[in-house]
Amino acid sequence: MNQFIAGLPKVELHLHIEGSLEPELMFALAERNQIAIPYRSPEEVRAAYQFHNLQSFLDIYYQGANVLIHEQDFYDLTWAYLLRCKADNVVHTEIFFDPQTHTERGIAFETVVHGIHRALEQGRTELGISSQLILCFLRHLDQDAAFRTLEQAMPHRDKIIGVGLDSSELGHPPEKFKDVFEKALEAGFLTVAHAGEEGPSQNIDNTLDLLGATRVDHGVRCVEDPALVARLIREQVPLTVCPLSNLKLKVFESMRDHNIVELLRKELCVTINSDDPAYFGGYMTDNFQAVADAHPMSREEIAQFTFNAIMASFISEEEKQRLTQLTRNYLESF
Ligand code: ADE
Ligand code: ZN
């Protein structure tokens, strides 16, 4: 099965580009930009990645992003991620970026977008990997800050397909951002949001009803409300689940306890994603492998995660058909 998983075409829908900053690149950028970091080696950085919940991770993750200063840094970060995509047979990826993490430090919005976009374009032409870019508002900041960020995004509508919502879910429910999401929808952005990762299942309903979300990021706590589970099945709302992330942040105690395969078998539109792979110990193939090791599945079931991700992606119908056929051919050839 390992070989089947490695070669399977994959589509990633939940990846924070800042969360793909490997300790080695963090060190190189710290040196290049003369930024002090509180570690002596990449090994020491990795050893510090012991988290007990979402907030304990976020504190270290925002600190890591401080080494990103110049457009070239954002390019290098994104290019390194795309090379990992190529190695894992990721054929399409939709990546999040957190502009406020950078603009709050005085980095221009353009610096961030241009660096990421340049790498994504090169990924398209040189690696054959298609992509989309999604801006995330930080939910621990207020809605006025999100409105200012949306204003900054307006000239870049051609490069940014949607807006999302990330950071600390507890205490910052979706309703706090209702107005800015309404404005983003009016401006033509698609919307997604993290919900039901650490927060209650009510956040998932409210994300759909108040933020107009076409996908829910994580969403694993939906099982606490049978009516919501029925809704997610009926409406085929995609959930971008991140198994290794959930394990590292103690959303589940073990991969055996993870509910993703149970949700797949109930015919929810669940997908597998890596979230912040440099912090959680694995990219796409690692996430698929970890799920399959803990939950024996047929090849058809494993491939269903890719079929679901294709359906849930923000690409044209023709492109969806092409990627579906590619995956079908792979499944049949095995
Ligand atoms: N930002 C980066 N990763 C995140 C996650 N798993 N949940 C919320 N915010 C995040
Ligand atoms: Zn996330």
XYZ file of C-alpha atoms and ligand atoms in Angstrom:
345
model
C 0.000 0.000 0.000
C 2.954 2.349 0.652
C 3.834 2.315 -3.029
C 0.209 2.944 -4.011
C 0.014 5.939 -1.656
C 3.340 7.385 -2.802
C 2.317 7.379 -6.475
C -1.306 8.421 -5.992
C -2.089 11.837 -7.534
C -2.912 14.210 -4.671
C -4.648 17.552 -4.273
C -3.880 19.681 -1.220
C -6.501 22.169 0.024
C -5.257 23.101 3.488
C -1.657 24.261 3.720
C -0.359 27.361 5.475
C 2.692 28.457 3.527
C 4.261 29.859 6.704
C 3.778 26.391 8.220
C 6.028 24.854 5.563
C 9.073 26.761 6.886
C 11.558 23.974 7.654
C 14.071 24.654 10.451
C 16.983 24.590 7.964
C 15.424 27.379 5.881
C 14.485 29.254 9.064
C 18.175 29.213 10.006
C 19.356 30.251 6.553
C 16.906 33.177 6.430
C 17.734 34.251 9.993
C 21.369 34.491 8.977
C 20.663 36.167 5.615
C 18.391 38.772 7.253
C 20.329 39.158 10.517
C 17.352 38.139 12.649
C 18.007 36.655 16.092
C 16.201 33.374 16.805
C 16.188 31.615 20.181
C 17.732 28.340 18.916
C 21.284 27.192 18.196
C 20.557 24.592 15.516
C 17.771 23.174 13.333
C 17.759 20.121 15.643
C 17.085 22.389 18.610
C 14.210 23.982 16.681
C 12.680 20.546 15.980
C 13.060 19.549 19.627
C 11.008 22.620 20.597
C 8.063 21.429 18.503
C 6.163 19.767 21.354
C 2.642 21.134 21.499
C -0.228 20.533 23.906
C -2.904 22.506 22.028
C -3.414 24.914 19.123
C -2.246 28.026 21.017
C 1.057 26.466 22.113
C 1.771 25.801 18.424
C 0.645 29.230 17.194
C 3.023 31.021 19.595
C 6.032 29.229 18.065
C 4.676 29.423 14.502
C 4.293 33.221 14.538
C 7.778 33.548 16.004
C 9.205 31.401 13.184
C 7.641 33.684 10.555
C 9.785 36.616 11.804
C 12.671 35.511 9.577
C 10.579 36.225 6.438
C 11.419 39.768 5.326
C 12.062 40.115 1.585
C 10.146 39.018 -1.496
C 12.898 36.476 -2.172
C 12.256 34.906 1.268
C 8.578 34.316 0.434
C 9.620 32.957 -2.953
C 12.186 30.570 -1.399
C 9.634 29.379 1.163
C 7.007 28.665 -1.493
C 9.445 27.066 -3.919
C 10.710 24.679 -1.223
C 7.096 23.631 -0.535
C 6.430 23.067 -4.250
C 9.446 20.763 -4.506
C 7.931 18.697 -1.661
C 4.643 18.679 -3.597
C 6.443 17.306 -6.647
C 8.055 14.538 -4.574
C 4.622 13.583 -3.172
C 2.769 13.655 -6.510
C 0.671 16.648 -5.491
C -0.774 17.846 -8.809
C -2.774 20.805 -7.493
C -2.490 22.820 -4.277
C -4.502 25.664 -2.717
C -2.349 27.441 -0.205
C -3.139 29.820 2.643
C -1.053 32.798 3.599
C -1.419 35.013 6.681
C -0.683 38.589 5.487
C -1.311 40.116 8.927
C 1.534 38.071 10.421
C 3.802 40.078 8.118
C 2.103 43.464 7.695
C 1.954 43.822 11.515
C 5.789 43.629 11.418
C 6.018 46.325 8.755
C 6.389 44.014 5.731
C 4.421 45.277 2.709
C 1.433 43.184 1.553
C 2.936 43.293 -1.982
C 6.235 41.802 -0.822
C 4.390 38.753 0.523
C 2.023 38.267 -2.416
C 4.627 38.823 -5.123
C 7.122 36.374 -3.620
C 4.530 33.608 -3.205
C 2.954 34.270 -6.597
C 6.265 34.182 -8.459
C 7.047 30.726 -7.041
C 3.523 29.449 -7.815
C 3.862 30.587 -11.438
C 7.208 28.836 -11.728
C 5.642 25.718 -10.155
C 3.035 25.764 -12.893
C 5.506 26.053 -15.772
C 8.473 24.037 -14.453
C 6.855 21.430 -12.197
C 3.401 21.120 -13.763
C 1.712 21.857 -10.416
C -1.387 24.082 -10.576
C -2.310 26.221 -7.603
C -4.564 28.822 -6.027
C -3.868 31.325 -3.262
C -6.183 31.985 -0.285
C -5.707 34.887 2.131
C -6.469 34.087 5.778
C -7.587 36.666 8.332
C -6.148 36.113 11.810
C -9.155 35.573 14.065
C -7.362 36.709 17.262
C -7.201 40.205 15.729
C -10.313 42.358 15.383
C -12.624 42.680 12.404
C -11.379 46.208 11.584
C -7.912 44.763 10.978
C -9.470 42.141 8.694
C -11.264 44.913 6.754
C -7.948 46.740 6.260
C -6.363 43.509 5.021
C -9.225 42.954 2.577
C -8.625 46.485 1.209
C -4.959 45.619 0.646
C -5.993 42.466 -1.214
C -8.296 44.253 -3.667
C -5.596 45.149 -6.236
C -4.515 41.476 -6.203
C -7.879 39.918 -7.008
C -6.295 38.192 -10.003
C -3.851 36.323 -7.745
C -6.070 35.553 -4.733
C -9.102 33.298 -5.195
C -10.543 33.408 -1.726
C -10.384 34.427 1.904
C -10.225 32.202 4.974
C -10.035 32.465 8.740
C -7.349 30.910 10.946
C -5.491 31.234 14.278
C -7.085 30.774 17.735
C -10.592 29.360 17.330
C -11.571 29.374 21.004
C -12.962 32.799 21.954
C -12.997 33.989 18.309
C -16.080 32.437 16.690
C -17.050 32.915 13.018
C -19.779 35.472 13.828
C -17.026 37.960 14.818
C -16.114 38.191 11.081
C -19.558 38.113 9.473
C -19.364 41.631 7.977
C -15.895 41.332 6.457
C -16.787 37.988 4.897
C -19.927 39.550 3.423
C -17.782 42.273 1.863
C -15.287 39.684 0.548
C -18.135 37.705 -1.055
C -19.469 40.901 -2.679
C -15.982 41.535 -4.083
C -16.032 38.094 -5.689
C -13.780 36.141 -3.318
C -14.731 32.574 -2.394
C -14.765 31.941 1.356
C -13.529 29.157 3.641
C -12.796 29.077 7.381
C -11.206 26.953 10.070
C -13.969 25.607 12.310
C -14.531 22.626 14.572
C -10.812 22.036 15.098
C -10.715 22.986 18.796
C -13.984 24.881 18.814
C -17.514 23.474 19.116
C -19.575 22.048 16.249
C -21.753 25.195 16.345
C -18.796 27.010 14.753
C -19.154 24.744 11.713
C -22.847 25.581 11.242
C -22.119 29.286 11.702
C -19.216 29.153 9.242
C -21.607 27.834 6.605
C -24.557 30.071 7.490
C -22.824 33.366 8.342
C -19.576 33.308 6.336
C -20.883 31.688 3.144
C -18.066 29.132 3.275
C -17.790 26.619 0.443
C -15.408 24.446 2.500
C -14.722 23.968 6.193
C -11.107 23.638 7.329
C -10.743 20.774 9.847
C -14.402 20.330 10.873
C -13.656 17.088 12.730
C -15.767 18.068 15.740
C -18.882 17.843 13.553
C -19.468 14.369 15.048
C -20.699 16.013 18.244
C -23.902 17.010 16.410
C -25.696 14.267 14.415
C -27.910 16.844 12.666
C -24.793 18.667 11.454
C -23.256 15.406 10.203
C -26.472 14.736 8.264
C -26.251 18.246 6.794
C -22.618 17.840 5.757
C -23.507 14.591 3.975
C -26.640 16.028 2.337
C -24.910 19.212 1.133
C -21.588 17.451 0.464
C -19.704 20.193 2.308
C -15.982 19.491 1.945
C -13.917 19.173 5.135
C -10.167 19.768 4.760
C -8.921 17.425 7.476
C -5.285 17.445 8.655
C -4.518 14.156 10.405
C -0.913 14.690 11.605
C -1.782 18.232 12.706
C -4.705 16.918 14.760
C -2.410 14.405 16.402
C 0.331 16.952 17.204
C -2.180 19.486 18.598
C -3.974 16.815 20.677
C -7.309 17.109 18.909
C -7.143 13.276 18.949
C -5.006 11.212 21.304
C -3.888 8.725 18.670
C -4.325 8.161 14.926
C -6.449 5.118 15.827
C -8.869 7.542 17.525
C -9.019 9.872 14.509
C -12.462 9.963 12.899
C -11.494 10.686 9.272
C -12.064 7.154 7.962
C -15.365 6.897 9.846
C -16.417 10.163 8.146
C -15.251 8.886 4.743
C -17.357 5.746 5.152
C -20.388 7.853 6.091
C -19.822 9.561 2.718
C -18.834 12.980 3.967
C -16.623 14.851 1.516
C -13.443 14.543 3.632
C -9.950 15.271 2.291
C -6.410 14.734 3.627
C -4.075 17.736 4.016
C -0.846 18.676 5.771
C -1.720 22.057 7.426
C 1.744 23.069 8.725
C 4.002 20.214 7.592
C 7.298 21.633 8.886
C 5.812 21.711 12.393
C 3.701 18.558 12.403
C 6.124 16.011 10.978
C 4.859 15.342 7.501
C 3.736 16.414 4.044
C 0.919 14.874 1.999
C 2.255 11.349 1.541
C 3.120 11.152 5.253
C -0.436 12.167 6.143
C -2.006 9.583 3.821
C 0.381 6.931 5.129
C -0.310 7.715 8.795
C -4.073 7.403 8.234
C -3.722 4.162 6.258
C -1.386 2.632 8.856
C -3.913 3.214 11.640
C -7.041 2.420 9.586
C -6.750 -0.360 7.010
C -8.472 0.793 3.813
C -8.960 -0.452 0.269
C -7.165 1.308 -2.581
C -10.541 2.698 -3.706
C -11.098 4.224 -0.280
C -7.648 5.829 -0.258
C -8.162 7.224 -3.770
C -11.540 8.619 -2.663
C -9.654 11.254 -0.654
C -8.193 12.524 -3.927
C -11.540 12.361 -5.754
C -13.100 14.360 -2.897
C -10.311 16.946 -2.980
C -10.709 17.389 -6.743
C -14.460 17.971 -6.294
C -13.790 20.441 -3.465
C -11.066 22.384 -5.276
C -11.369 25.852 -6.813
C -10.557 24.807 -10.396
C -12.591 24.653 -13.610
C -14.918 21.730 -14.420
C -12.604 20.705 -17.281
C -9.623 20.609 -14.977
C -11.620 18.614 -12.410
C -12.465 16.077 -15.089
C -8.854 15.859 -16.213
C -7.544 15.245 -12.678
C -10.355 12.754 -11.945
C -9.423 10.787 -15.070
C -5.740 10.904 -14.134
C -6.564 9.446 -10.715
C -8.943 6.828 -12.171
C -6.246 5.701 -14.590
C -3.785 5.389 -11.729
C -6.229 3.357 -9.624
C -7.010 1.032 -12.531
C -3.373 0.582 -13.471
C -2.395 -0.629 -10.034
N -2.675 28.574 11.481
C -1.796 27.689 11.024
N -2.217 26.447 11.288
C -3.406 26.552 11.924
C -4.337 25.631 12.447
N -4.155 24.310 12.396
N -5.429 26.114 13.055
C -5.622 27.432 13.144
N -4.778 28.327 12.674
C -3.675 27.907 12.058
Zn -4.925 25.186 9.222
